[in-house]
Amino acid sequence: MSSLPRVHLAATAHEPAVALPAVGQGTWFMGENLSPREDEVRALQHGLDQGLTLVDTAEMYGNGGAEEVVGEALAGRRDDAFLVSKAFPWNAGRDSAIAACEASLKRMHTDYLDLYLLHWPGGIPLDETLEAFERLRADGKIRRFGVSNFDVDEIDALYSLAGGDACAINQVLYHLGSRGIEHSLLPWMRERRMPAMGYCPLAQGGGLRRKLLDNPEVESIAADLNITSAQLLLAWAIRPRDFAGNTDRRDVIAIPKASQTDHVAQNAAALGVALDDDICRRLDAAFPPPRGKEPLDIV
């Protein structure tokens, strides 16, 4: 598992650098009786066994139901996971963020989160949220903080505040059919060595989504590589970039949700898929990168 493609979070004043798998596990729609609960628990545990140790959830998902599924999956093996959850914007106040985090911890039967995110920008001043996050960190309830669904102006405003430059990650919608973040947001983040966490990497949502899994070019390329269309989309989302001559560095973590162990295994196998320049050019031709700034795609 140590050879799996990794994305690195930089060291902070309080935490060492950490290397995370480039594919993690999402939990959106878990805990809502859409799949048998035991299947969801088993899928998350199988993902941990496959090296997909980053588990992302939120108090929003199933009104806490997804966090309860995660807590059950991590029983007896909390140390195997890098655990991420998210707070509603209206729970991001000086005191409400403390209460929201403690409620999430209780649902997951854990003492701490590895990463706590503000789910999307809201009306509570960011400096108040930062104060709450720092209190949570100082109390050992979170180890890092980040944001989700922040566009360039919003994350730049956060970064300009005292303590805002400790933001570890920005979780945004990203897939082959929704590439808007590549124009302005990803370059801004890369300048500051801030990784992205891409949700809906299999085009499960987003205003710009297309039927990617059934797209003829996607299917053709996947067949050439003897992989599934889903594995191709995951491999594309986490593809390494060229940073000052370092062609192996990755800075996007994809977090697909899977409720069945066979889907989890397929997602994990995508970590071993390499896409050469010719394949990337074919995908660019079919799904061109943005030519200008686009509104942030959100679901």
Short mmCIF file of C-alpha atoms in Angstrom, two decimals, residues 111-235:
data_model
loop_
_atom_site.label_atom_id
_atom_site.label_comp_id
_atom_site.label_asym_id
_atom_site.label_seq_id
_atom_site.Cartn_x
_atom_site.Cartn_y
_atom_site.Cartn_z
CA ASP A 111 -12.40 11.76 19.93
CA TYR A 112 -11.04 13.66 16.96
CA LEU A 113 -11.26 14.42 13.25
CA ASP A 114 -8.19 14.48 11.06
CA LEU A 115 -9.77 17.22 8.95
CA TYR A 116 -12.83 19.41 9.53
CA LEU A 117 -14.31 21.42 6.68
CA LEU A 118 -16.74 24.30 6.31
CA HIS A 119 -19.18 22.71 3.85
CA TRP A 120 -19.81 25.86 1.80
CA PRO A 121 -19.56 29.64 2.31
CA GLY A 122 -22.29 31.12 4.43
CA GLY A 123 -23.29 34.24 6.30
CA ILE A 124 -21.14 33.80 9.39
CA PRO A 125 -17.91 35.83 9.19
CA LEU A 126 -14.95 33.65 8.29
CA ASP A 127 -12.81 35.05 11.09
CA GLU A 128 -15.37 33.73 13.56
CA THR A 129 -15.21 30.29 11.94
CA LEU A 130 -11.42 30.36 12.05
CA GLU A 131 -11.56 31.18 15.76
CA ALA A 132 -13.83 28.18 16.37
CA PHE A 133 -11.63 25.88 14.30
CA GLU A 134 -8.57 26.98 16.26
CA ARG A 135 -10.36 26.26 19.53
CA LEU A 136 -11.26 22.80 18.26
CA ARG A 137 -7.65 22.20 17.24
CA ALA A 138 -6.29 23.40 20.56
CA ASP A 139 -8.71 21.07 22.35
CA GLY A 140 -7.54 18.11 20.26
CA LYS A 141 -10.91 17.63 18.54
CA ILE A 142 -9.59 18.37 15.04
CA ARG A 143 -6.09 18.19 13.62
CA ARG A 144 -6.52 20.31 10.50
CA PHE A 145 -9.25 22.44 8.96
CA GLY A 146 -10.28 23.20 5.42
CA VAL A 147 -13.18 24.36 3.29
CA SER A 148 -15.50 23.04 0.60
CA ASN A 149 -17.16 24.70 -2.40
CA PHE A 150 -14.99 27.83 -2.14
CA ASP A 151 -14.23 29.64 -5.39
CA VAL A 152 -11.18 31.83 -5.96
CA ASP A 153 -12.51 35.03 -4.41
CA GLU A 154 -13.84 33.20 -1.37
CA ILE A 155 -10.73 31.19 -0.64
CA ASP A 156 -8.53 34.23 -1.26
CA ALA A 157 -10.58 36.15 1.31
CA LEU A 158 -10.13 33.29 3.78
CA TYR A 159 -6.42 33.12 3.12
CA SER A 160 -6.01 36.82 3.87
CA LEU A 161 -7.35 36.44 7.42
CA ALA A 162 -5.21 35.66 10.44
CA GLY A 163 -4.82 31.88 10.50
CA GLY A 164 -6.51 31.44 7.14
CA ASP A 165 -3.29 30.32 5.50
CA ALA A 166 -3.49 27.13 7.58
CA CYS A 167 -6.39 25.94 5.41
CA ALA A 168 -5.34 22.44 4.40
CA ILE A 169 -7.64 21.66 1.48
CA ASN A 170 -10.57 22.83 -0.63
CA GLN A 171 -13.17 20.19 -1.54
CA VAL A 172 -14.87 20.96 -4.85
CA LEU A 173 -16.81 19.21 -7.59
CA TYR A 174 -14.41 17.94 -10.25
CA HIS A 175 -14.73 15.48 -13.09
CA LEU A 176 -13.96 15.24 -16.78
CA GLY A 177 -17.24 16.94 -17.72
CA SER A 178 -16.83 19.74 -15.19
CA ARG A 179 -13.35 21.25 -15.49
CA GLY A 180 -14.03 24.87 -14.61
CA ILE A 181 -11.74 24.85 -11.57
CA GLU A 182 -8.74 24.30 -13.87
CA HIS A 183 -8.81 27.91 -15.14
CA SER A 184 -8.42 29.97 -11.96
CA LEU A 185 -9.07 28.01 -8.77
CA LEU A 186 -6.59 25.15 -9.17
CA PRO A 187 -3.76 27.49 -10.25
CA TRP A 188 -4.42 29.67 -7.17
CA MET A 189 -4.31 26.63 -4.93
CA ARG A 190 -1.21 25.22 -6.60
CA GLU A 191 0.69 28.42 -6.01
CA ARG A 192 0.07 27.85 -2.32
CA ARG A 193 0.56 24.06 -2.47
CA MET A 194 -3.01 23.46 -1.29
CA PRO A 195 -4.44 20.17 -2.60
CA ALA A 196 -8.00 19.78 -3.86
CA MET A 197 -10.44 17.07 -2.90
CA GLY A 198 -12.69 16.28 -5.85
CA TYR A 199 -16.22 15.13 -5.14
CA CYS A 200 -18.50 13.53 -7.74
CA PRO A 201 -15.44 12.33 -9.72
CA LEU A 202 -17.65 9.89 -11.62
CA ALA A 203 -19.93 12.72 -12.76
CA GLN A 204 -22.69 11.83 -10.32
CA GLY A 205 -23.70 15.50 -10.22
CA GLY A 206 -23.06 19.06 -11.24
CA GLY A 207 -24.70 21.49 -13.64
CA LEU A 208 -22.07 20.71 -16.28
CA ARG A 209 -22.31 16.93 -16.00
CA ARG A 210 -22.62 14.75 -19.03
CA LYS A 211 -23.19 11.05 -19.47
CA LEU A 212 -19.49 10.42 -19.13
CA LEU A 213 -19.60 6.73 -18.33
CA ASP A 214 -21.44 6.07 -21.60
CA ASN A 215 -19.50 8.54 -23.72
CA PRO A 216 -18.15 6.76 -26.84
CA GLU A 217 -14.63 8.19 -26.48
CA VAL A 218 -14.50 7.35 -22.78
CA GLU A 219 -15.69 3.82 -23.52
CA SER A 220 -13.18 3.45 -26.36
CA ILE A 221 -10.22 4.59 -24.28
CA ALA A 222 -11.28 2.42 -21.34
CA ALA A 223 -11.52 -0.59 -23.65
CA ASP A 224 -8.04 0.14 -25.04
CA LEU A 225 -6.67 0.12 -21.48
CA ASN A 226 -8.76 -2.89 -20.43
CA ILE A 227 -10.36 -0.93 -17.58
CA THR A 228 -13.86 0.34 -16.83
CA SER A 229 -15.08 3.80 -17.74
CA ALA A 230 -15.31 4.61 -14.03
CA GLN A 231 -11.67 3.66 -13.51
CA LEU A 232 -10.67 5.87 -16.43
CA LEU A 233 -12.52 8.85 -14.92
CA LEU A 234 -10.88 8.29 -11.55
CA ALA A 235 -7.42 7.91 -13.07
#
